Amino acid sequence: MIKIILVLFSVTFASVIAQNKNTQINLMPYPKEIKITGEKYRIKSTFSINYSLTKSERLKKMSNRFLIRLAERTGLFLKNPYANQSGAKLKTALFIQTEKVGKLKLGVDESYSLKISKNKITLKAKTDIGAIRGLETLLQLLKADETGYYFPTLAIKDAPRFKWRGLMIDAARHFMPVEVIKRNLDGMAMVKMNVFHWHLSDDQGFRVESKIYPKLTELASDGLFYTYEQIKEIIKYADDRGIRVIPEFDVPGHATAILTAFPELASAPGPYKIERNWGIFDPTLNPTIDKTYKFLDKLFGEMANLFPDEYFHIGGDENNGKQWDANEEIQKFMKANNIKDNHALQAYFNKRLLKILTKHNKKMVGWDEIFHKDIPKNIVIQSWRGKQALVDAANKGYQVILSNGYYIDLIQPTSFHYLNDPLPKGIKLSDDKKKFVLGGEATMWAEMVSPETIDSRIWPRTAAIAERFWSPQNINNVNNMYKRLDRINYLLETVGLTHIKNYGMMLRRLTNNNDTKPLDILIQVIEPVKIYKRNSLRKQNQQTPLTRVVDAATPDAKVAREFRNLVDSYLADKKLDMKKHNALVEQLKIWKANNKKLLPIIKKSPMLKEIELMSIRLSELSDLGLKILNYRKNHKKISSELFSDGSQIINNAKVPIAQTELMIVPAIEKLFGSILF
Ligand code: ACM
């Protein structure tokens, strides 16, 4: 009897601990409060939805999408495949109670509570937007056992930590067709993000139809731009999902495309042509002539009508000032107006722009370069160069959003982004200043992505960033995040994202439709080089194909990460753990043997030639790993031969090949270090 009680006690105790560590329920973002009650709500074909707020188009559509997604994942032939407005006599499974239609703007109430009991589910929210967030949670809760599909019974109370939870997509460097944007909006909705920041103009293209200035797309888009209808369609699609759309037109720098169409607005004589390369370029609007402001007034007025959100992004980043320095008229203007440097001149430009935007009922957002003592406080500053900009701006009473640390184009690991908090402990901001930090945005700059690869750079890492913006600050256990990330990764595919399926297609193309397995084994342990290294190793431009091994390789390669973790855990043991030892040996044997299998395929597919050496490096490194493990197991001392060979092999493997790097090197180096002394 005592034994049984002990067992019961430990089970309950374990579940409490698990709950505290947030390991129990596979949700991302993790909710604010959750109480698990341990039973199952069984889903049958009679499952139905009833909602109280009949005038919400948004809720009606989301409820119907919910039923489709539920049917798709369960194979159930639902008898009530359309959500039912109140008054029906159906025995309803899911009741949605909302008070009002939410106005889609900063700070709208997105909270909800969800109660799943054995026979009934109730979702309550102040607004239909909160209800949408709750429905996404419920879809993530779907589970199966041998009896069928079910939702675990529980009670959730949830609300976001930050009110601005964004993803920026750059559609200027590489154009992203409507379907790319739509499927990413679906991904954002799944992880409760609420701002889509659309980077629509840069040196490499102007991407929106302008009826006032048709030359913009005629001369500066290569025919790749969004029509009015498409913009409206996307805004509606986003609104249906409770997502705001904020357009960005980058000025006065990053303006080559605009100046290709309107060279008379430049700070240096033209002509200009669409920039095909990547980097920071000189062409800059002339802030000292009235023509510039007349143009921007009309263009931004037109765009302000097209984009209903109250915020409007003017870029403002990376103006190198070279054209301003070289222009005598501009220098005279600065002297005459007591403008002492380029930053002050840009502030003068921004102030005039702010008047224009205010006239068009818009609030200004800009990158952190727009921060200047002369600019009024009613703007939002997007901090990208460092955290200090965020602290300085918030301390002075500006609203800020954080993007520094969320640059997903830089191929950093998920854990890095996940632990990057907009308000880290110890930040030098008083509580009343902290409220100026509205949230953050992940930024998908598109120099190195195409419509085919972009999803694999955004997802799944952005789901972890979304959790950072939504969930309580203390939900920050990295191992647990990675566990839940695996699940959301798969779920994201169910709404149409291509980050998993395109990988297989890319491998078939790379191998010339030969066996893809050996290439897969190699790519699973490599990653594209980080930060801005890729373009420095091999110059790329807008026409460069993004179909090579470096493009198929993904950030935060899971197999390599898990190998590194296993090595760490193996080395931390005082006594040799044969299970771990054998797992490492098995893995290393596969990698060692892979080169022989891949070489014949490389011969049939010249595009793979550039990674032949990488395949050899993996094989050599794995062989070294096997030798080290053997030494450790047999308590032998290292031979002088292995010492010099080993150092050489490790150093060779550190050199990037075909703009990729081998991600198991640090683990082998640690193993090697463990037998040296
Ligand atoms: C930026 O990355 N230039 C905002």
XYZ file of C-alpha atoms and ligand atoms in Angstrom:
681
model
C 0.000 0.000 0.000
C 2.720 2.432 0.959
C 4.449 1.563 -2.264
C 1.340 2.462 -4.279
C 0.979 5.761 -2.470
C 4.620 6.505 -3.116
C 4.214 5.747 -6.783
C 1.104 7.919 -6.971
C 2.871 10.690 -5.133
C 5.857 10.617 -7.413
C 3.686 10.583 -10.532
C 1.762 13.641 -9.334
C 4.935 15.313 -8.188
C 6.614 14.618 -11.497
C 3.700 16.104 -13.374
C 3.801 19.240 -11.252
C 7.486 19.642 -11.947
C 6.945 18.993 -15.604
C 4.263 21.641 -15.627
C 6.556 24.123 -13.964
C 9.140 23.500 -16.597
C 6.493 23.770 -19.282
C 7.313 20.416 -20.701
C 3.864 18.973 -20.514
C 1.982 20.531 -23.357
C 3.355 20.953 -26.800
C 2.345 24.527 -27.559
C 4.278 27.341 -29.184
C 3.985 30.085 -28.111
C 3.450 28.703 -24.626
C 0.394 30.191 -22.876
C 0.505 32.461 -19.873
C -1.408 30.100 -17.593
C -2.311 26.479 -18.094
C -3.908 23.875 -15.870
C -4.017 20.345 -17.167
C -6.830 18.170 -15.933
C -5.710 14.880 -17.433
C -8.703 13.663 -19.430
C -9.535 13.553 -23.116
C -12.111 15.326 -25.185
C -12.774 12.869 -28.024
C -13.293 14.373 -31.466
C -16.089 12.797 -33.464
C -17.583 13.535 -36.850
C -20.359 15.410 -35.027
C -17.843 18.011 -33.871
C -19.277 21.468 -34.446
C -18.647 25.108 -33.695
C -21.106 27.637 -32.427
C -20.157 31.264 -32.025
C -22.000 34.115 -30.424
C -20.713 37.129 -32.327
C -22.659 36.894 -35.551
C -21.345 40.086 -37.098
C -17.705 39.030 -37.113
C -16.725 38.068 -40.646
C -13.272 37.339 -39.262
C -14.522 34.838 -36.715
C -16.838 33.164 -39.200
C -14.019 32.643 -41.675
C -11.550 31.492 -39.042
C -14.078 29.043 -37.580
C -14.619 27.576 -41.018
C -10.890 27.357 -41.647
C -10.563 25.702 -38.251
C -13.028 23.006 -39.274
C -11.225 22.418 -42.562
C -7.857 22.167 -40.854
C -9.310 19.838 -38.230
C -10.861 17.630 -40.900
C -7.629 17.592 -42.898
C -5.590 16.433 -39.944
C -8.084 13.865 -38.654
C -9.651 12.575 -41.857
C -13.042 12.940 -40.195
C -16.075 13.532 -42.420
C -17.485 16.355 -40.331
C -21.276 16.476 -40.310
C -21.211 20.219 -39.630
C -18.309 21.502 -41.689
C -19.403 25.136 -41.359
C -19.455 27.057 -38.118
C -22.903 27.778 -36.867
C -24.141 31.114 -35.652
C -25.901 31.203 -32.334
C -29.450 29.984 -32.085
C -28.958 26.606 -33.735
C -30.137 23.589 -31.853
C -27.060 21.498 -32.556
C -25.343 19.762 -29.714
C -22.343 21.978 -30.013
C -18.815 20.831 -29.266
C -17.039 24.156 -29.251
C -18.667 27.344 -28.013
C -16.952 30.585 -28.895
C -18.052 33.560 -26.838
C -16.754 36.947 -27.900
C -17.886 40.411 -26.940
C -16.934 42.501 -29.936
C -15.245 42.808 -33.276
C -11.690 43.919 -32.582
C -10.381 46.954 -34.386
C -7.130 45.781 -35.886
C -4.666 48.243 -34.402
C -1.804 48.441 -31.972
C -2.894 47.273 -28.536
C -6.144 45.543 -29.502
C -7.181 42.970 -26.895
C -5.892 39.560 -27.996
C -6.473 37.698 -24.748
C -8.580 34.567 -24.559
C -9.417 31.715 -22.243
C -9.927 28.154 -23.326
C -11.559 25.438 -21.293
C -11.595 21.900 -22.575
C -13.562 19.445 -20.504
C -14.535 15.900 -21.353
C -17.709 16.833 -23.200
C -17.413 20.453 -24.113
C -14.987 23.150 -25.162
C -15.464 26.816 -24.373
C -13.419 29.606 -25.857
C -13.949 33.083 -24.455
C -12.420 36.303 -25.680
C -13.099 40.017 -25.511
C -12.535 40.374 -29.262
C -12.768 38.127 -32.281
C -8.995 38.574 -32.665
C -8.503 37.019 -29.231
C -10.819 34.186 -30.326
C -8.638 33.607 -33.400
C -5.564 33.290 -31.176
C -7.433 30.766 -29.048
C -8.503 28.711 -32.061
C -4.866 28.430 -33.140
C -4.026 27.163 -29.666
C -6.772 24.576 -29.883
C -5.531 23.330 -33.263
C -2.062 22.927 -31.812
C -3.523 20.827 -28.995
C -4.874 18.138 -31.325
C -3.499 14.749 -30.346
C -4.059 11.123 -31.262
C -3.973 7.750 -29.613
C -5.046 4.330 -30.850
C -8.696 5.146 -30.197
C -8.694 8.292 -32.304
C -8.175 12.019 -32.106
C -8.678 14.102 -28.999
C -7.919 17.350 -27.197
C -6.399 17.049 -23.717
C -8.685 18.547 -21.097
C -7.308 21.712 -19.580
C -7.873 25.348 -18.823
C -5.789 28.074 -20.426
C -5.727 31.800 -19.744
C -3.617 33.564 -22.270
C -2.585 37.042 -23.375
C 0.465 38.436 -25.159
C 3.437 39.936 -23.331
C 4.107 42.424 -26.160
C 1.615 44.100 -28.451
C 3.893 44.368 -31.520
C 4.978 40.913 -32.720
C 6.189 41.193 -36.242
C 7.832 39.586 -39.198
C 9.406 41.722 -41.888
C 9.659 40.290 -45.384
C 11.867 42.026 -47.934
C 10.140 41.748 -51.310
C 12.522 44.234 -52.954
C 15.799 42.299 -53.228
C 13.957 39.250 -54.512
C 10.314 39.664 -55.381
C 8.007 37.433 -53.337
C 4.774 36.538 -55.161
C 1.382 36.754 -53.466
C 1.293 33.072 -52.506
C 4.608 33.378 -50.648
C 3.197 36.214 -48.574
C -0.092 34.418 -47.925
C 1.430 31.188 -46.699
C 3.756 33.130 -44.414
C 0.777 35.050 -43.025
C -0.748 31.668 -42.215
C 2.460 30.693 -40.438
C 2.455 33.967 -38.515
C -1.154 33.430 -37.461
C -0.313 29.951 -36.206
C 2.266 31.403 -33.807
C 0.159 34.456 -32.914
C 2.227 37.137 -34.626
C 0.314 40.292 -35.453
C 2.408 42.601 -37.643
C 3.492 41.937 -41.200
C 6.098 44.546 -42.125
C 6.440 44.589 -45.891
C 9.724 45.985 -47.223
C 8.555 47.166 -50.629
C 11.217 49.442 -52.001
C 14.989 49.309 -52.050
C 17.947 49.759 -54.384
C 16.979 46.594 -56.258
C 13.322 47.273 -56.985
C 10.123 49.206 -56.381
C 7.388 46.623 -55.837
C 3.981 48.354 -55.698
C 1.877 49.631 -58.528
C 1.562 53.411 -58.373
C -1.191 54.948 -60.438
C 0.247 58.408 -59.886
C 3.810 57.423 -60.764
C 3.576 54.395 -63.081
C 7.217 54.965 -64.046
C 8.237 53.495 -60.693
C 7.265 50.000 -61.711
C 7.773 50.510 -65.449
C 11.433 51.379 -64.959
C 12.377 49.969 -61.579
C 10.675 46.632 -60.970
C 11.570 44.275 -63.856
C 7.804 43.791 -64.076
C 7.822 42.190 -60.645
C 5.446 44.168 -58.440
C 2.128 43.923 -56.623
C -0.964 45.425 -58.220
C -3.516 47.391 -56.206
C -5.790 44.348 -56.239
C -3.045 42.090 -54.926
C -2.136 44.505 -52.155
C -5.785 44.720 -51.107
C -6.131 40.953 -51.261
C -3.139 40.477 -48.970
C -4.287 43.136 -46.523
C -7.667 41.397 -46.310
C -6.007 38.007 -45.923
C -3.894 39.390 -43.080
C -6.865 41.141 -41.459
C -8.802 37.869 -41.476
C -5.946 36.478 -39.381
C -5.673 39.449 -37.030
C -2.453 40.659 -38.633
C -1.658 44.309 -39.386
C 0.211 45.164 -42.570
C 2.794 47.945 -42.439
C 4.420 48.955 -45.711
C 7.983 50.235 -45.859
C 9.282 52.597 -48.514
C 12.923 53.131 -47.704
C 14.119 56.764 -48.019
C 16.317 58.765 -48.386
C 18.948 56.004 -48.864
C 18.312 52.554 -50.344
C 16.578 54.558 -53.065
C 18.279 53.500 -56.307
C 15.042 52.060 -57.698
C 13.089 55.257 -57.055
C 15.917 57.294 -58.597
C 16.038 55.012 -61.625
C 12.547 56.297 -62.388
C 13.075 59.851 -61.038
C 16.767 60.772 -61.320
C 15.910 64.440 -60.845
C 15.249 63.721 -57.156
C 18.776 62.429 -56.530
C 21.588 64.169 -54.725
C 23.955 63.528 -57.644
C 23.407 63.587 -61.398
C 22.043 60.381 -62.927
C 21.173 58.379 -64.825
C 20.523 55.529 -62.427
C 19.712 51.896 -63.026
C 18.296 49.151 -60.868
C 21.035 47.928 -58.552
C 21.806 44.235 -59.039
C 24.376 43.809 -56.295
C 24.121 43.558 -52.521
C 25.400 46.163 -50.127
C 25.101 49.815 -49.187
C 24.961 52.169 -52.154
C 25.310 55.903 -52.712
C 22.087 56.986 -54.480
C 20.146 59.167 -52.055
C 17.177 61.488 -52.355
C 17.987 65.171 -52.282
C 16.490 66.533 -49.034
C 17.110 70.166 -49.946
C 14.777 70.528 -52.923
C 11.003 70.945 -52.801
C 10.496 68.523 -55.668
C 11.491 65.666 -53.361
C 8.751 66.507 -50.869
C 6.135 67.066 -53.559
C 6.923 63.624 -54.926
C 6.870 61.965 -51.506
C 3.657 63.735 -50.551
C 1.890 62.340 -53.599
C 3.444 58.891 -53.475
C 2.976 58.422 -49.741
C -0.506 59.884 -49.994
C -1.366 57.256 -52.575
C 0.209 54.485 -50.503
C -1.416 55.769 -47.321
C -4.766 55.212 -49.009
C -3.824 51.742 -50.106
C -2.501 50.574 -46.711
C -5.065 51.132 -43.946
C -2.831 50.585 -40.901
C -2.142 53.718 -38.872
C 1.637 53.112 -39.076
C 3.841 53.700 -42.117
C 7.541 52.769 -42.339
C 9.940 55.164 -44.053
C 13.122 53.109 -43.675
C 15.804 55.674 -43.027
C 18.678 53.216 -42.643
C 22.194 53.146 -44.029
C 22.346 56.500 -45.758
C 26.094 56.710 -46.362
C 25.949 60.442 -47.025
C 28.458 60.338 -49.892
C 26.210 62.105 -52.374
C 25.347 64.744 -49.787
C 29.017 65.399 -49.014
C 29.857 65.779 -52.702
C 26.989 68.094 -53.619
C 27.863 71.808 -53.311
C 24.260 72.947 -53.302
C 23.447 70.616 -50.446
C 26.500 71.827 -48.521
C 25.394 75.455 -49.041
C 21.881 74.585 -47.884
C 23.262 73.020 -44.721
C 25.361 76.103 -43.930
C 22.492 78.476 -44.630
C 20.154 76.506 -42.388
C 22.677 75.806 -39.663
C 22.488 72.031 -40.232
C 25.729 70.751 -38.861
C 26.055 67.197 -40.206
C 24.399 64.545 -42.346
C 22.518 63.072 -39.414
C 20.997 66.481 -38.751
C 20.187 66.842 -42.437
C 18.414 63.494 -42.359
C 16.511 64.648 -39.263
C 15.451 67.744 -41.237
C 14.251 65.431 -44.015
C 12.430 63.202 -41.533
C 10.686 66.133 -39.898
C 9.307 67.249 -43.245
C 8.340 63.672 -43.993
C 6.600 63.411 -40.637
C 4.440 66.413 -41.536
C 3.505 64.694 -44.797
C 2.647 61.431 -43.074
C 0.680 63.223 -40.371
C -1.330 64.980 -43.053
C -2.131 61.536 -44.480
C -3.138 60.294 -41.003
C -0.135 58.043 -40.553
C 2.320 57.525 -37.746
C 5.953 57.186 -38.720
C 8.100 54.108 -38.167
C 11.778 54.036 -39.102
C 15.057 52.214 -38.466
C 17.146 53.485 -35.588
C 18.999 56.035 -37.719
C 15.895 58.253 -37.603
C 16.437 58.786 -33.863
C 17.516 62.415 -33.402
C 16.877 64.986 -30.702
C 14.934 67.171 -33.136
C 12.363 64.559 -34.123
C 9.020 64.544 -32.240
C 8.123 61.695 -29.887
C 5.119 60.332 -31.751
C 7.170 57.992 -33.952
C 8.258 54.372 -33.594
C 11.931 53.498 -33.779
C 12.965 50.051 -34.946
C 16.255 49.179 -33.337
C 18.489 47.016 -35.503
C 22.112 48.019 -34.952
C 22.249 47.283 -31.235
C 20.299 47.296 -27.993
C 21.637 50.669 -26.901
C 19.531 52.431 -29.522
C 16.451 50.843 -27.994
C 17.403 51.854 -24.457
C 18.327 55.413 -25.460
C 15.165 55.927 -27.465
C 12.837 54.452 -24.831
C 14.528 56.509 -22.107
C 13.749 59.632 -24.092
C 10.121 58.582 -24.431
C 10.070 57.179 -27.965
C 8.171 54.008 -28.725
C 10.544 51.276 -29.896
C 10.527 47.813 -31.365
C 13.508 45.496 -31.298
C 14.948 43.776 -34.354
C 18.576 43.565 -33.293
C 19.044 39.877 -32.485
C 16.164 38.795 -34.722
C 17.929 39.005 -38.106
C 16.911 35.598 -39.396
C 18.752 36.177 -42.686
C 22.022 35.814 -40.756
C 21.548 32.045 -40.212
C 22.095 32.099 -36.448
C 20.723 29.313 -34.254
C 17.196 29.419 -32.894
C 18.491 29.482 -29.318
C 20.312 32.758 -30.005
C 17.126 34.473 -31.158
C 15.026 32.801 -28.474
C 17.146 34.130 -25.610
C 17.253 37.633 -27.083
C 14.663 39.392 -24.941
C 13.267 42.828 -25.872
C 13.432 43.644 -22.159
C 16.289 41.554 -20.773
C 16.803 41.373 -17.012
C 19.009 44.252 -15.942
C 18.078 46.530 -18.843
C 18.646 50.165 -17.904
C 15.046 51.254 -18.185
C 12.701 52.242 -15.381
C 9.339 50.491 -15.267
C 7.527 53.500 -16.670
C 9.979 53.605 -19.595
C 9.681 49.887 -20.269
C 6.186 50.458 -21.566
C 7.686 52.247 -24.569
C 9.120 48.919 -25.737
C 6.231 47.705 -27.873
C 7.771 44.386 -28.931
C 9.884 43.253 -31.822
C 10.183 41.983 -35.341
C 12.064 39.190 -37.034
C 13.588 40.487 -40.275
C 13.784 38.378 -43.405
C 16.106 40.306 -45.707
C 15.950 38.719 -49.106
C 19.388 39.036 -50.716
C 20.028 35.311 -50.291
C 16.512 33.876 -50.573
C 14.101 33.128 -53.375
C 10.394 32.253 -53.210
C 11.590 28.654 -53.103
C 13.906 28.982 -50.081
C 12.473 31.847 -48.067
C 10.232 29.667 -45.889
C 13.246 27.610 -44.797
C 14.936 30.745 -43.459
C 11.825 32.058 -41.731
C 10.602 28.777 -40.251
C 10.774 27.224 -37.784
C 13.102 29.736 -36.082
C 10.526 32.521 -36.223
C 8.139 30.393 -34.147
C 10.631 30.617 -31.276
C 10.899 34.382 -31.781
C 7.100 34.584 -31.770
C 7.134 32.812 -28.410
C 9.641 35.360 -27.084
C 7.177 38.124 -28.005
C 4.034 36.388 -26.769
C 4.895 34.212 -23.772
C 5.947 35.183 -20.254
C 9.618 36.056 -19.941
C 10.371 33.033 -17.757
C 9.398 30.604 -20.502
C 12.991 30.345 -21.646
C 14.244 26.792 -21.352
C 16.195 26.133 -24.539
C 15.966 22.331 -24.563
C 12.257 22.471 -24.035
C 11.920 25.096 -26.760
C 13.701 22.828 -29.234
C 11.406 19.960 -28.322
C 8.317 22.053 -28.999
C 9.908 23.605 -32.077
C 10.019 20.179 -33.763
C 6.281 19.906 -33.419
C 5.428 23.400 -34.605
C 7.827 22.879 -37.491
C 5.669 20.072 -38.764
C 2.411 21.891 -38.066
C 3.589 24.930 -40.035
C 3.795 22.735 -43.096
C 0.118 21.845 -42.755
C -0.882 25.422 -43.623
C 1.110 25.372 -46.843
C 4.597 26.488 -45.900
C 7.265 24.902 -48.049
C 10.251 24.852 -45.695
C 10.256 21.054 -45.420
C 8.936 19.870 -48.757
C 11.086 22.122 -50.927
C 14.167 20.562 -49.383
C 13.408 17.214 -51.006
C 12.749 18.869 -54.338
C 16.002 20.827 -54.151
C 17.947 17.650 -53.405
C 16.423 15.885 -56.400
C 17.441 18.793 -58.608
C 20.935 18.903 -57.073
C 21.507 15.200 -57.643
C 20.082 15.303 -61.138
C 17.318 12.970 -59.941
C 19.708 10.383 -58.533
C 19.651 8.898 -55.033
C 19.398 11.862 -52.644
C 20.167 10.012 -49.412
C 23.967 10.517 -49.288
C 23.578 14.199 -50.101
C 20.898 14.484 -47.430
C 23.263 12.953 -44.866
C 25.908 15.541 -45.710
C 23.540 18.520 -45.799
C 22.093 17.559 -42.428
C 25.400 18.478 -40.795
C 26.288 21.627 -42.680
C 24.896 25.147 -42.533
C 25.309 28.234 -44.678
C 28.043 30.508 -43.324
C 26.791 33.109 -40.866
C 26.241 36.867 -40.690
C 27.344 38.569 -43.921
C 30.110 36.090 -44.797
C 28.342 34.394 -47.687
C 28.597 37.280 -50.107
C 32.219 37.931 -49.176
C 33.220 34.327 -49.922
C 31.587 34.404 -53.316
C 29.993 37.520 -54.767
C 26.316 37.067 -55.503
C 23.748 39.331 -57.079
C 20.073 39.450 -57.955
C 20.469 36.941 -60.814
C 22.588 34.402 -58.946
C 20.805 31.042 -58.687
C 19.720 30.146 -55.160
C 19.570 26.429 -55.839
C 22.959 25.228 -54.649
C 23.864 23.117 -51.629
C 24.226 26.243 -49.495
C 20.592 27.057 -50.275
C 19.311 23.590 -49.456
C 21.254 23.632 -46.185
C 19.212 25.062 -43.333
C 20.062 27.188 -40.320
C 20.475 25.448 -36.971
C 21.005 21.989 -38.521
C 19.225 19.637 -36.163
C 21.279 16.474 -36.658
C 24.506 18.361 -36.024
C 23.026 20.123 -32.989
C 21.884 16.848 -31.463
C 25.293 15.297 -32.100
C 26.991 18.217 -30.327
C 24.599 17.823 -27.394
C 25.275 14.103 -27.191
C 29.029 14.687 -27.184
C 28.660 17.254 -24.397
C 26.574 14.862 -22.377
C 28.984 11.955 -23.045
C 31.980 14.026 -21.972
C 30.223 15.233 -18.840
C 29.816 11.664 -17.547
C 32.384 10.557 -14.990
C 32.011 6.947 -16.058
C 31.884 5.755 -19.638
C 28.259 5.431 -20.707
C 28.234 2.657 -23.285
C 24.838 3.657 -24.637
C 26.030 7.122 -25.518
C 29.358 5.747 -26.696
C 27.643 3.352 -29.085
C 25.250 6.017 -30.361
C 28.217 8.243 -31.212
C 30.033 5.349 -32.888
C 26.997 4.463 -34.988
C 26.551 8.028 -36.154
C 30.237 8.519 -36.969
C 30.330 5.273 -38.949
C 27.468 6.487 -41.137
C 29.204 9.803 -41.790
C 32.547 8.139 -42.419
C 31.042 5.800 -45.017
C 28.951 8.506 -46.682
C 31.688 9.916 -48.885
C 31.982 6.696 -50.896
C 28.258 6.807 -51.607
C 28.138 10.470 -52.480
C 31.128 10.586 -54.836
C 29.479 8.665 -57.710
C 26.466 10.980 -57.464
C 28.679 14.070 -57.574
C 30.164 12.661 -60.789
C 26.697 12.629 -62.340
C 25.769 16.069 -61.109
C 28.348 18.787 -61.766
C 26.476 21.271 -59.586
C 27.619 19.178 -56.611
C 31.297 19.311 -57.501
C 31.838 22.274 -55.189
C 30.987 20.208 -52.091
C 33.122 17.174 -52.892
C 35.792 18.397 -50.503
C 33.173 18.910 -47.790
C 32.131 15.296 -48.157
C 35.769 14.228 -47.748
C 36.147 16.469 -44.692
C 33.103 14.869 -43.050
C 34.529 11.441 -43.681
C 37.970 12.359 -42.281
C 36.489 14.049 -39.256
C 34.258 11.066 -38.514
C 37.192 8.703 -38.816
C 39.058 10.857 -36.323
C 36.038 10.810 -34.014
C 35.925 7.016 -34.144
C 39.611 6.778 -33.271
C 39.180 9.130 -30.347
C 36.226 7.157 -29.011
C 38.267 4.005 -29.283
C 41.094 5.597 -27.320
C 38.701 6.732 -24.637
C 37.092 3.340 -24.308
C 40.381 1.472 -24.058
C 42.040 4.023 -21.774
C 44.937 4.388 -24.107
C 47.125 7.436 -24.392
C 47.077 9.347 -27.630
C 49.782 8.567 -30.151
C 51.886 11.435 -31.466
C 50.680 10.546 -34.932
C 47.029 10.977 -34.017
C 47.887 14.214 -32.293
C 49.293 15.865 -35.391
C 46.818 14.229 -37.784
C 43.907 15.141 -35.556
C 44.820 18.814 -35.265
C 45.275 18.993 -39.018
C 41.952 17.306 -39.787
C 40.086 19.575 -37.393
C 41.717 22.717 -38.740
C 40.968 21.713 -42.320
C 37.349 21.066 -41.460
C 36.947 24.566 -40.057
C 37.393 26.161 -43.461
C 34.079 26.942 -45.206
C 33.471 25.108 -48.468
C 30.945 26.273 -51.053
C 29.815 28.931 -48.532
C 28.846 26.281 -46.010
C 30.383 25.123 -42.768
C 30.543 21.739 -41.116
C 28.644 21.910 -37.861
C 30.093 18.877 -36.054
C 33.614 20.326 -35.927
C 33.241 21.802 -32.415
C 32.042 18.437 -31.082
C 34.966 16.520 -32.590
C 37.336 19.178 -31.313
C 35.959 18.711 -27.800
C 36.345 14.943 -28.063
C 39.886 15.473 -29.259
C 40.630 17.868 -26.400
C 39.383 15.280 -23.923
C 42.147 12.838 -24.751
C 45.004 15.305 -25.009
C 45.725 15.812 -21.323
C 18.909 47.354 -42.020
O 19.229 46.192 -41.785
N 19.624 48.061 -42.884
C 17.775 47.982 -41.393
